[in-house]
CSV table of C-alpha atoms in Angstrom, one decimal:
chain,number,residue,atom,x,y,z
A,1,UNK,CA,16.7,31.5,68.3
A,2,UNK,CA,18.9,29.7,65.6
A,3,UNK,CA,18.3,30.7,61.9
A,4,UNK,CA,16.0,28.2,60.3
A,5,UNK,CA,17.5,25.7,58.0
A,6,UNK,CA,16.6,26.3,54.4
A,7,UNK,CA,16.5,23.8,51.5
A,8,UNK,CA,15.7,23.9,47.7
A,9,UNK,CA,14.5,21.1,45.7
A,10,UNK,CA,15.5,20.9,42.1
A,11,UNK,CA,13.6,18.4,40.2
A,12,UNK,CA,14.6,16.8,36.7
A,13,UNK,CA,12.9,14.2,34.7
A,14,UNK,CA,9.4,12.8,34.8
A,15,UNK,CA,6.2,13.7,36.7
A,16,UNK,CA,7.0,10.7,38.9
A,17,UNK,CA,10.1,12.5,40.1
A,18,UNK,CA,8.0,15.6,40.8
A,19,UNK,CA,5.8,13.5,43.2
A,20,UNK,CA,8.9,12.1,44.9
A,21,UNK,CA,10.2,15.7,45.4
A,22,UNK,CA,7.0,16.8,46.9
A,23,UNK,CA,7.2,13.9,49.4
A,24,UNK,CA,10.8,14.9,50.3
A,25,UNK,CA,9.6,18.4,50.8
A,26,UNK,CA,6.8,17.2,53.1
A,27,UNK,CA,9.3,15.2,55.2
A,28,UNK,CA,11.7,18.2,55.4
A,29,UNK,CA,9.1,20.6,56.3
A,30,UNK,CA,7.7,18.6,58.9
A,31,UNK,CA,11.1,18.4,60.5
A,32,UNK,CA,11.6,22.2,60.5
A,33,UNK,CA,13.2,22.9,57.3
A,34,UNK,CA,12.3,26.0,55.3
A,35,UNK,CA,11.6,25.3,51.7
A,36,UNK,CA,12.8,27.9,49.2
A,37,UNK,CA,12.3,28.2,45.5
A,38,UNK,CA,15.9,29.2,44.5
A,39,UNK,CA,18.9,27.0,45.1
A,40,UNK,CA,21.1,30.3,45.8
A,41,UNK,CA,18.9,31.0,48.8
A,42,UNK,CA,19.1,27.7,50.4
A,43,UNK,CA,21.7,26.1,52.8
A,44,UNK,CA,21.3,22.7,50.9
A,45,UNK,CA,20.3,22.3,47.3
A,46,UNK,CA,18.8,18.9,46.8
A,47,UNK,CA,18.9,17.8,43.0
A,48,UNK,CA,16.3,15.0,42.3
A,49,UNK,CA,18.2,13.4,39.2
A,50,UNK,CA,16.9,11.4,36.3
A,51,UNK,CA,18.7,8.3,35.1
A,52,UNK,CA,16.7,7.3,32.2
A,53,UNK,CA,18.8,8.1,29.1
A,54,UNK,CA,22.1,9.6,28.4
A,55,UNK,CA,20.7,13.2,27.6
A,56,UNK,CA,18.8,13.1,31.0
A,57,UNK,CA,21.8,11.9,32.9
A,58,UNK,CA,23.8,14.7,31.4
A,59,UNK,CA,21.2,17.2,32.4
A,60,UNK,CA,21.3,15.8,36.0
A,61,UNK,CA,25.1,16.1,36.2
A,62,UNK,CA,24.8,19.8,34.7
A,63,UNK,CA,22.3,20.7,37.3
A,64,UNK,CA,24.5,19.3,40.2
A,65,UNK,CA,27.4,21.3,38.8
A,66,UNK,CA,25.4,24.5,38.5
A,67,UNK,CA,24.2,24.2,41.9
A,68,UNK,CA,27.8,23.4,43.1
A,69,UNK,CA,28.9,26.8,41.5
A,70,UNK,CA,26.7,28.5,44.0
A,71,UNK,CA,28.8,27.4,46.9
A,72,UNK,CA,31.0,30.2,48.2
A,73,UNK,CA,29.0,32.8,46.4
A,74,UNK,CA,25.8,32.8,48.5
A,75,UNK,CA,24.1,31.0,51.1
A,76,UNK,CA,24.4,27.5,49.5
A,77,UNK,CA,26.7,25.3,51.6
A,78,UNK,CA,25.9,21.9,50.2
A,79,UNK,CA,24.7,20.1,47.1
A,80,UNK,CA,23.1,16.6,47.4
A,81,UNK,CA,21.9,14.2,44.7
A,82,UNK,CA,18.9,12.2,45.1
A,83,UNK,CA,16.5,10.5,42.5
A,84,UNK,CA,17.1,7.8,39.9
A,85,UNK,CA,20.6,8.6,38.9
A,86,UNK,CA,21.6,8.7,42.5
A,87,UNK,CA,20.1,5.4,43.1
A,88,UNK,CA,21.2,3.8,40.1
A,89,UNK,CA,24.8,4.7,40.4
A,90,UNK,CA,25.5,5.4,44.2
A,91,UNK,CA,29.1,5.2,44.9
A,92,UNK,CA,30.1,5.4,41.3
A,93,UNK,CA,28.4,8.7,40.9
A,94,UNK,CA,29.8,10.0,44.1
A,95,UNK,CA,33.4,9.2,43.0
A,96,UNK,CA,32.8,10.6,39.5
A,97,UNK,CA,31.2,13.8,40.8
A,98,UNK,CA,33.0,14.9,44.0
A,99,UNK,CA,31.3,18.3,43.6
A,100,UNK,CA,28.2,16.7,45.1
A,101,UNK,CA,28.4,16.6,48.9
A,102,UNK,CA,26.2,13.6,49.2
A,103,UNK,CA,24.5,11.0,47.0
A,104,UNK,CA,21.4,9.6,48.6
A,105,UNK,CA,19.5,6.5,47.4
A,106,UNK,CA,15.8,5.7,47.9
A,107,UNK,CA,16.5,3.9,51.2
A,108,UNK,CA,17.6,7.4,52.6
A,109,UNK,CA,14.3,9.2,51.9
A,110,UNK,CA,12.6,8.3,55.1
A,111,UNK,CA,15.7,9.9,57.1
A,112,UNK,CA,16.2,12.8,54.5
A,113,UNK,CA,16.2,15.5,57.2
A,114,UNK,CA,18.9,13.8,59.3
A,115,UNK,CA,21.0,12.9,56.2
A,116,UNK,CA,21.0,16.7,55.1
A,117,UNK,CA,21.7,17.8,58.6
A,118,UNK,CA,24.8,15.5,58.7
A,119,UNK,CA,26.1,16.8,55.4
A,120,UNK,CA,25.4,20.4,56.4
A,121,UNK,CA,27.4,19.9,59.6
A,122,UNK,CA,30.3,18.7,57.5
A,123,UNK,CA,29.8,15.0,58.1
A,124,UNK,CA,29.8,12.3,55.4
A,125,UNK,CA,27.1,10.0,54.6
A,126,UNK,CA,28.5,7.0,52.5
A,127,UNK,CA,26.9,6.5,49.2
A,128,UNK,CA,25.0,3.3,48.7
A,129,UNK,CA,26.3,0.3,46.6
A,130,UNK,CA,23.6,0.0,43.9
A,131,UNK,CA,21.5,-3.1,43.8
A,132,UNK,CA,18.7,-4.6,41.9
A,133,UNK,CA,15.5,-3.5,43.5
A,134,UNK,CA,13.4,-6.0,41.8
A,135,UNK,CA,14.8,-8.4,44.4
A,136,UNK,CA,13.4,-6.6,47.3
A,137,UNK,CA,9.8,-7.7,46.8
A,138,UNK,CA,8.5,-11.2,46.2
A,139,UNK,CA,8.3,-12.5,42.5
A,140,UNK,CA,4.5,-13.1,42.9
A,141,UNK,CA,2.5,-9.7,42.7
A,142,UNK,CA,-0.1,-11.3,45.0
A,143,UNK,CA,2.6,-11.5,47.8
A,144,UNK,CA,4.0,-8.0,47.5
A,145,UNK,CA,1.7,-5.8,49.6
A,146,UNK,CA,2.8,-7.5,52.8
A,147,UNK,CA,6.5,-6.8,52.0
A,148,UNK,CA,6.0,-3.3,50.8
A,149,UNK,CA,6.2,-1.6,54.3
A,150,UNK,CA,9.8,-2.8,54.5
A,151,UNK,CA,10.9,-1.3,51.1
A,152,UNK,CA,11.5,2.3,50.2
A,153,UNK,CA,8.9,3.3,47.7
A,154,UNK,CA,9.2,6.9,46.9
A,155,UNK,CA,6.0,8.8,46.3
A,156,UNK,CA,4.1,6.3,48.4
A,157,UNK,CA,4.4,8.5,51.7
A,158,UNK,CA,2.1,7.1,54.4
A,159,UNK,CA,-1.3,8.8,55.2
A,160,UNK,CA,-0.7,7.6,58.8
A,161,UNK,CA,2.2,9.7,59.5
A,162,UNK,CA,5.0,8.7,62.0
A,163,UNK,CA,4.6,10.0,65.4
A,164,UNK,CA,5.8,13.6,65.7
A,165,UNK,CA,5.4,14.2,62.0
A,166,UNK,CA,2.8,16.9,61.3
A,167,UNK,CA,0.5,16.6,58.1
A,168,UNK,CA,0.4,19.6,55.7
A,169,UNK,CA,-3.3,20.1,56.7
A,170,UNK,CA,-6.3,18.1,57.7
A,171,UNK,CA,-6.9,14.5,58.7
A,172,UNK,CA,-6.3,13.2,55.2
A,173,UNK,CA,-3.2,15.0,54.4
A,174,UNK,CA,-0.4,12.8,52.8
A,175,UNK,CA,3.2,13.2,53.6
A,176,UNK,CA,3.6,15.8,50.8
A,177,UNK,CA,4.0,19.4,50.3
A,178,UNK,CA,3.3,21.1,47.1
A,179,UNK,CA,6.2,22.9,45.5
A,180,UNK,CA,4.1,25.3,43.2
A,181,UNK,CA,0.8,26.7,42.8
A,182,UNK,CA,-0.2,25.0,39.7
A,183,UNK,CA,-3.8,23.8,39.3
A,184,UNK,CA,-2.5,20.5,38.0
A,185,UNK,CA,-0.8,17.9,40.1
A,186,UNK,CA,0.5,14.3,39.6
A,187,UNK,CA,-0.6,11.5,41.8
A,188,UNK,CA,1.4,8.3,42.0
A,189,UNK,CA,-0.8,5.2,41.2
A,190,UNK,CA,2.1,2.6,41.7
A,191,UNK,CA,5.8,2.3,41.5
A,192,UNK,CA,8.1,-0.1,39.6
A,193,UNK,CA,7.5,-2.3,36.5
A,194,UNK,CA,7.4,-6.0,35.9
A,195,UNK,CA,8.0,-5.6,32.2
A,196,UNK,CA,11.4,-6.6,30.7
A,197,UNK,CA,11.8,-4.3,27.7
A,198,UNK,CA,15.3,-5.0,26.4
A,199,UNK,CA,16.3,-1.2,26.2
A,200,UNK,CA,15.0,-0.1,29.6
A,201,UNK,CA,17.0,-0.1,32.9
A,202,UNK,CA,14.2,1.4,35.0
A,203,UNK,CA,12.8,-1.8,36.7
A,204,UNK,CA,16.5,-2.5,38.1
A,205,UNK,CA,16.5,0.8,40.1
A,206,UNK,CA,12.7,1.4,40.5
A,207,UNK,CA,11.9,-2.2,41.5
A,208,UNK,CA,9.0,-4.5,40.7
A,209,UNK,CA,5.6,-3.2,40.3
A,210,UNK,CA,3.5,-2.3,43.4
A,211,UNK,CA,0.3,-0.5,43.5
A,212,UNK,CA,-0.8,2.1,46.0
A,213,UNK,CA,-4.1,1.2,47.8
A,214,UNK,CA,-7.2,3.0,46.3
A,215,UNK,CA,-7.9,4.6,49.6
A,216,UNK,CA,-4.6,6.3,49.8
A,217,UNK,CA,-4.8,7.6,46.1
A,218,UNK,CA,-8.3,8.9,47.0
A,219,UNK,CA,-7.3,10.6,50.1
A,220,UNK,CA,-4.3,12.2,48.5
A,221,UNK,CA,-6.6,13.5,45.7
A,222,UNK,CA,-9.0,15.0,48.3
A,223,UNK,CA,-6.1,16.8,49.9
A,224,UNK,CA,-4.9,18.1,46.6
A,225,UNK,CA,-8.3,19.3,45.7
A,226,UNK,CA,-8.4,21.1,49.2
A,227,UNK,CA,-5.1,22.7,48.0
A,228,UNK,CA,-6.9,24.3,44.9
A,229,UNK,CA,-5.8,21.4,42.3
A,230,UNK,CA,-8.3,21.1,39.5
A,231,UNK,CA,-6.5,18.3,37.5
A,232,UNK,CA,-4.8,15.3,38.7
A,233,UNK,CA,-2.7,13.2,36.4
A,234,UNK,CA,-2.2,9.5,37.6
A,235,UNK,CA,1.6,8.5,37.0
A,236,UNK,CA,3.5,5.2,37.3
A,237,UNK,CA,5.7,3.3,35.2
A,238,UNK,CA,2.8,1.2,33.9
A,239,UNK,CA,-0.7,2.3,34.9
A,240,UNK,CA,-2.5,-0.5,33.0
A,241,UNK,CA,-1.1,-3.0,35.6
A,242,UNK,CA,-2.6,-1.1,38.5
A,243,UNK,CA,-4.4,-3.5,41.0
A,244,UNK,CA,-2.7,-6.8,39.9
A,245,UNK,CA,-0.9,-7.1,43.3
A,246,UNK,CA,-4.2,-6.1,45.1
A,247,UNK,CA,-6.1,-8.9,43.6
A,248,UNK,CA,-8.1,-7.0,40.9
A,249,UNK,CA,-6.5,-6.1,37.5
A,250,UNK,CA,-9.6,-4.1,36.8
A,251,UNK,CA,-9.2,-1.8,39.9
A,252,UNK,CA,-8.5,1.2,37.8
A,253,UNK,CA,-11.7,0.9,36.2
A,254,UNK,CA,-13.6,1.2,39.5
A,255,UNK,CA,-11.1,3.8,40.8
A,256,UNK,CA,-11.5,6.5,38.1
A,257,UNK,CA,-15.1,7.3,38.7
A,258,UNK,CA,-14.4,7.7,42.4
A,259,UNK,CA,-11.6,10.1,41.7
A,260,UNK,CA,-13.7,12.1,39.1
A,261,UNK,CA,-16.4,12.5,42.0
A,262,UNK,CA,-14.0,14.2,44.4
A,263,UNK,CA,-15.2,17.8,45.1
A,264,UNK,CA,-13.1,20.3,43.4
A,265,UNK,CA,-11.5,17.9,40.8
A,266,UNK,CA,-12.4,19.0,37.3
A,267,UNK,CA,-10.2,16.5,35.3
A,268,UNK,CA,-8.7,13.1,36.0
A,269,UNK,CA,-5.9,12.2,33.4
A,270,UNK,CA,-4.3,8.8,33.2
A,271,UNK,CA,-0.7,8.6,31.8
A,272,UNK,CA,1.5,5.8,30.5
A,273,UNK,CA,-0.6,2.9,29.2
A,274,UNK,CA,0.7,-0.3,27.8
A,275,UNK,CA,-0.8,-1.1,24.4
A,276,UNK,CA,-0.5,-4.9,25.0
A,277,UNK,CA,-2.4,-4.6,28.4
A,278,UNK,CA,-5.2,-2.4,27.2
A,279,UNK,CA,-8.6,-3.9,27.8
A,280,UNK,CA,-12.3,-3.1,26.7
A,281,UNK,CA,-13.5,-2.2,30.1
A,282,UNK,CA,-10.6,0.4,30.7
A,283,UNK,CA,-11.2,1.9,27.2
A,284,UNK,CA,-14.8,2.3,28.1
A,285,UNK,CA,-14.2,4.0,31.3
A,286,UNK,CA,-11.6,6.3,29.8
A,287,UNK,CA,-13.9,7.4,27.0
A,288,UNK,CA,-17.2,7.6,28.9
A,289,UNK,CA,-16.8,8.8,32.5
A,290,UNK,CA,-17.4,12.4,33.3
A,291,UNK,CA,-14.4,14.4,34.1
A,292,UNK,CA,-12.1,11.5,33.1
A,293,UNK,CA,-10.1,12.8,30.0
A,294,UNK,CA,-10.4,10.7,27.0
A,295,UNK,CA,-6.6,10.7,26.8
A,296,UNK,CA,-4.5,7.7,25.8
A,297,UNK,CA,-0.8,7.9,26.5
A,298,UNK,CA,0.3,4.8,24.8
A,299,UNK,CA,3.7,3.4,24.8
A,300,UNK,CA,4.1,2.0,21.3
A,301,UNK,CA,7.9,2.4,21.0
A,302,UNK,CA,7.7,1.1,17.5
A,303,UNK,CA,5.3,-0.9,15.0
A,304,UNK,CA,7.7,-3.2,13.1
A,305,UNK,CA,7.0,-6.7,14.5
A,306,UNK,CA,10.7,-7.8,14.3
A,307,UNK,CA,11.9,-4.7,16.1
A,308,UNK,CA,9.1,-5.1,18.8
A,309,UNK,CA,10.0,-8.6,19.4
A,310,UNK,CA,13.8,-7.6,19.9
A,311,UNK,CA,12.5,-5.0,22.4
A,312,UNK,CA,10.6,-7.8,24.2
A,313,UNK,CA,7.4,-6.0,23.4
A,314,UNK,CA,4.2,-7.1,21.6
A,315,UNK,CA,2.0,-5.7,18.8
A,316,UNK,CA,2.5,-4.5,15.1
A,317,UNK,CA,1.1,-1.8,13.0
A,318,UNK,CA,-2.2,-3.2,12.1
A,319,UNK,CA,-3.1,-4.2,15.6
A,320,UNK,CA,-2.0,-0.8,16.9
A,321,UNK,CA,-4.3,0.9,14.3
A,322,UNK,CA,-7.2,-1.3,15.4
A,323,UNK,CA,-6.7,-0.2,18.9
A,324,UNK,CA,-6.8,3.5,18.0
A,325,UNK,CA,-9.9,2.8,15.8
A,326,UNK,CA,-11.6,1.2,18.7
A,327,UNK,CA,-10.7,4.1,21.0
A,328,UNK,CA,-11.9,6.7,18.4
A,329,UNK,CA,-15.1,4.8,17.6
A,330,UNK,CA,-16.0,5.5,21.3
A,331,UNK,CA,-14.6,9.0,21.6
A,332,UNK,CA,-13.6,10.5,18.2
A,333,UNK,CA,-11.9,13.5,19.8
A,334,UNK,CA,-9.8,11.3,22.1
A,335,UNK,CA,-6.1,12.6,22.6
A,336,UNK,CA,-3.5,10.0,21.8
A,337,UNK,CA,0.3,10.4,22.2
A,338,UNK,CA,3.2,8.2,22.2
A,339,UNK,CA,7.0,7.6,22.1
A,340,UNK,CA,9.1,6.0,19.5
A,341,UNK,CA,12.7,4.7,19.4
A,342,UNK,CA,14.4,4.5,16.1
A,343,UNK,CA,17.7,3.1,15.2
A,344,UNK,CA,17.3,0.1,17.4
A,345,UNK,CA,19.8,-2.7,16.8
A,346,UNK,CA,18.7,-4.7,13.8
A,347,UNK,CA,16.3,-2.1,12.5
A,348,UNK,CA,16.1,-2.4,8.6
A,349,UNK,CA,14.8,0.2,6.2
A,350,UNK,CA,11.7,-1.9,5.8
A,351,UNK,CA,11.2,-1.7,9.6
A,352,UNK,CA,11.5,2.1,9.4
A,353,UNK,CA,9.1,2.1,6.4
A,354,UNK,CA,6.6,0.2,8.7
A,355,UNK,CA,7.0,2.6,11.4
A,356,UNK,CA,6.2,5.4,8.9
A,357,UNK,CA,3.2,3.6,7.7
A,358,UNK,CA,1.9,3.4,11.3
A,359,UNK,CA,2.7,7.0,12.1
A,360,UNK,CA,0.8,8.3,9.0
A,361,UNK,CA,-2.3,6.3,9.8
A,362,UNK,CA,-2.3,6.8,13.5
A,363,UNK,CA,-3.3,10.5,13.8
A,364,UNK,CA,-1.4,11.1,17.0
A,365,UNK,CA,-1.6,14.4,18.8
A,366,UNK,CA,1.8,14.3,20.3
A,367,UNK,CA,4.9,12.2,19.3
A,368,UNK,CA,8.2,11.8,21.1
A,369,UNK,CA,11.1,10.4,19.1
A,370,UNK,CA,14.4,9.1,20.4
A,371,UNK,CA,17.5,7.7,18.7
A,372,UNK,CA,18.6,4.4,20.2
A,373,UNK,CA,21.6,4.4,22.5
A,374,UNK,CA,23.1,1.7,24.7
A,375,UNK,CA,21.8,1.8,28.2
A,376,UNK,CA,24.2,-0.2,30.6
A,377,UNK,CA,22.7,-3.2,32.3
A,378,UNK,CA,20.0,-3.7,29.6
A,379,UNK,CA,19.8,-6.7,27.3
A,380,UNK,CA,19.8,-4.6,24.2
A,381,UNK,CA,23.3,-3.2,25.1
A,382,UNK,CA,24.6,-6.7,24.4
A,383,UNK,CA,23.1,-7.1,20.9
A,384,UNK,CA,25.5,-7.4,18.1
A,385,UNK,CA,23.6,-5.7,15.2
A,386,UNK,CA,24.0,-2.2,16.1
A,387,UNK,CA,23.5,0.5,13.7
A,388,UNK,CA,26.2,3.2,13.0
A,389,UNK,CA,25.6,6.2,15.0
A,390,UNK,CA,25.4,8.4,11.7
A,391,UNK,CA,22.5,6.0,10.5
A,392,UNK,CA,20.7,6.4,13.9
A,393,UNK,CA,21.0,10.2,13.7
A,394,UNK,CA,19.7,10.2,10.1
A,395,UNK,CA,16.7,8.3,10.9
A,396,UNK,CA,16.0,10.3,14.1
A,397,UNK,CA,16.1,13.5,12.0
A,398,UNK,CA,13.9,12.0,9.5
A,399,UNK,CA,11.1,10.5,11.7
A,400,UNK,CA,11.3,13.7,13.9
A,401,UNK,CA,10.5,15.8,10.8
A,402,UNK,CA,7.7,13.5,9.9
A,403,UNK,CA,6.3,13.5,13.5
A,404,UNK,CA,6.3,17.3,13.4
A,405,UNK,CA,4.4,17.4,10.3
A,406,UNK,CA,1.9,14.9,11.4
A,407,UNK,CA,1.1,16.6,14.8
A,408,UNK,CA,0.6,19.8,13.2
A,409,UNK,CA,-1.8,18.1,10.8
A,410,UNK,CA,-3.8,16.6,13.7
A,411,UNK,CA,-4.0,20.0,15.4
A,412,UNK,CA,-5.5,21.4,12.3
A,413,UNK,CA,-8.1,18.6,12.3
A,414,UNK,CA,-9.3,19.9,15.4
A,415,UNK,CA,-10.3,23.2,13.9
A,416,UNK,CA,-13.8,23.9,14.7
A,417,UNK,CA,-13.8,21.6,17.8
A,418,UNK,CA,-15.1,22.6,21.2
A,419,UNK,CA,-12.4,22.0,23.7
A,420,UNK,CA,-12.5,22.2,27.6
A,421,UNK,CA,-9.5,24.2,28.6
A,422,UNK,CA,-8.0,24.5,32.2
A,423,UNK,CA,-6.5,27.8,32.4
A,424,UNK,CA,-2.9,27.5,33.7
A,425,UNK,CA,-1.4,30.9,33.1
A,426,UNK,CA,-2.8,34.5,32.7
A,427,UNK,CA,-0.4,37.2,31.6
A,428,UNK,CA,-1.4,40.7,30.4
A,429,UNK,CA,1.3,40.6,27.7
A,430,UNK,CA,1.8,36.9,26.8
A,431,UNK,CA,-2.0,36.1,27.0
A,432,UNK,CA,-4.0,33.2,28.5
A,433,UNK,CA,-2.9,29.8,28.1
A,434,UNK,CA,-4.3,26.4,29.2
A,435,UNK,CA,-4.7,22.8,28.1
A,436,UNK,CA,-7.6,20.7,26.6
A,437,UNK,CA,-8.4,17.2,27.6
A,438,UNK,CA,-6.2,15.9,24.7
A,439,UNK,CA,-3.1,17.7,26.1
A,440,UNK,CA,-1.0,16.4,29.1
A,441,UNK,CA,1.2,19.0,30.9
A,442,UNK,CA,4.7,19.7,29.4
A,443,UNK,CA,4.5,17.3,26.6
A,444,UNK,CA,1.5,17.7,24.5
A,445,UNK,CA,1.2,21.4,23.4
A,446,UNK,CA,-1.2,24.0,24.8
A,447,UNK,CA,-4.1,26.2,23.9
A,448,UNK,CA,-4.0,30.1,23.5
A,449,UNK,CA,-7.2,31.7,24.5
A,450,UNK,CA,-8.3,34.7,22.2
A,451,UNK,CA,-10.0,36.3,25.2
A,452,UNK,CA,-9.0,36.5,29.0
A,453,UNK,CA,-12.2,38.3,30.2
A,454,UNK,CA,-13.2,36.7,33.5
A,455,UNK,CA,-10.4,33.9,33.3
A,456,UNK,CA,-8.0,33.0,36.1
A,457,UNK,CA,-5.7,30.4,36.7
A,458,UNK,CA,-7.6,27.2,37.7
A,459,UNK,CA,-10.6,28.0,35.8
A,460,UNK,CA,-12.1,25.4,33.2
A,461,UNK,CA,-13.7,27.0,30.1
A,462,UNK,CA,-15.1,25.6,27.0
A,463,UNK,CA,-13.7,27.2,23.7
A,464,UNK,CA,-13.9,26.7,20.1
A,465,UNK,CA,-10.7,26.1,18.1
A,466,UNK,CA,-10.2,28.7,15.5
A,467,UNK,CA,-6.5,28.4,14.7
A,468,UNK,CA,-3.4,26.3,15.2
A,469,UNK,CA,0.4,27.1,15.7
A,470,UNK,CA,2.2,23.8,15.2
A,471,UNK,CA,0.9,21.3,17.8
A,472,UNK,CA,-0.7,24.3,19.8
A,473,UNK,CA,-4.2,25.5,19.3
A,474,UNK,CA,-5.9,28.8,19.4
A,475,UNK,CA,-9.3,28.9,20.6
A,476,UNK,CA,-12.2,31.4,21.4
A,477,UNK,CA,-13.9,31.0,24.7
A,478,UNK,CA,-17.5,30.4,24.4
A,479,UNK,CA,-20.0,32.6,26.1
A,480,UNK,CA,-21.4,31.4,29.4
A,481,UNK,CA,-19.4,28.2,29.5
A,482,UNK,CA,-16.9,28.9,32.5
A,483,UNK,CA,-17.1,26.2,35.0
A,484,UNK,CA,-15.3,25.3,38.1
A,485,UNK,CA,-12.4,27.2,39.9
A,486,UNK,CA,-12.8,29.4,43.0
A,487,UNK,CA,-15.6,31.9,43.2
A,488,UNK,CA,-18.4,30.0,41.3
A,489,UNK,CA,-19.1,30.2,37.6
A,490,UNK,CA,-18.6,33.5,35.6
A,491,UNK,CA,-19.4,34.1,32.0
A,492,UNK,CA,-16.4,33.7,29.7
A,493,UNK,CA,-15.8,36.1,26.9
A,494,UNK,CA,-18.1,38.7,28.1
């Protein structure tokens, strides 16, 4: 019997990429590939790249080169690029990075097994010529669902699998294979984006916005719960637009309670919300539905009106603060995070001061700050009034210091609060760590529990915040409050 083909998936970038990698893993495993964790143990290393900003693109290239270094020193015979950078640049990336044995776009995902086998056999699969994927679907959102089956939509793997492709398990299993044992998993709610922010190239290579059907999202969540997942995070480029192409812009409000009712799921989290699209009904559901985290990942980007208009966005400091006041009037402990761009073309000292005014009043739990840099193919790259790189760097350092101070202050405000912590790691030496409802994976800090008695990964426990370490919290488990997880309830802290 021939030795089984092995493949490793290296995922960079956002949670949406993680979902895409697990779909690729599902396709490959269904076709007989053995999935391994380490690239050095794989015949083929597949690097799922990020193409969002220059730093992410550099990380993607570095990962490809690192994987290429394994060739000739172990089992690895080929290195293949997939993901956003591969889709965005195609032939250009293949020519600039000959170390990659293949550069595959989204259209190759359905045939990923054949593509990798061709490359492994020494064949060549020509890299694609990039195109504007917004043109693949009708302009009218109402007309998109009928065309969706003809367009490659990573992370939208069918639940009615092609003939001969075995599901991971059970009748509801999606075309997906989990790549880790984390009690948290992302679920793709939609793909693409219809907004035209002047600094962002994502719509051009991710395409127009298209929602997944609620039944697909529900069935995938049920399957994940069967795999031991306790928290799902709904991801897309813009979750507030969910349902607009299905005839109901308020579809998220009705879907969230259904997801929260799935057996085994202890927490539902919604990421990436557009402030300009927030509506009272959605705020109500996010702040009042049991098991739905009162968590608001709001894409503010700036708060000075002039800068926002140049970004092709809406709002201002006072309107944003009013939105936060509305949220906290319904859920005082709600978690809020956001990202900001400083040094945008034309940003004045007064604009920067306006951003500082907003940050000082917003009480955000987590803040990401980025210095502006041109992204090719974007409107902002054509603007004339660019700031000197030194000015951008200075403003980035200044706002980053302020953000670090403010999120530490916000963490201190939570002293004495009771937080519901999902345990994610238990180590005899390093301790027990998890996250509260106001903390998303990877980005928003974590909670160190002072006692690990009776706690295992996947458990949900209530704990009192007794200390802080920057953005992180230190919390003491409350007796008798352990809920969820395998094996029924146990008493925490005994």
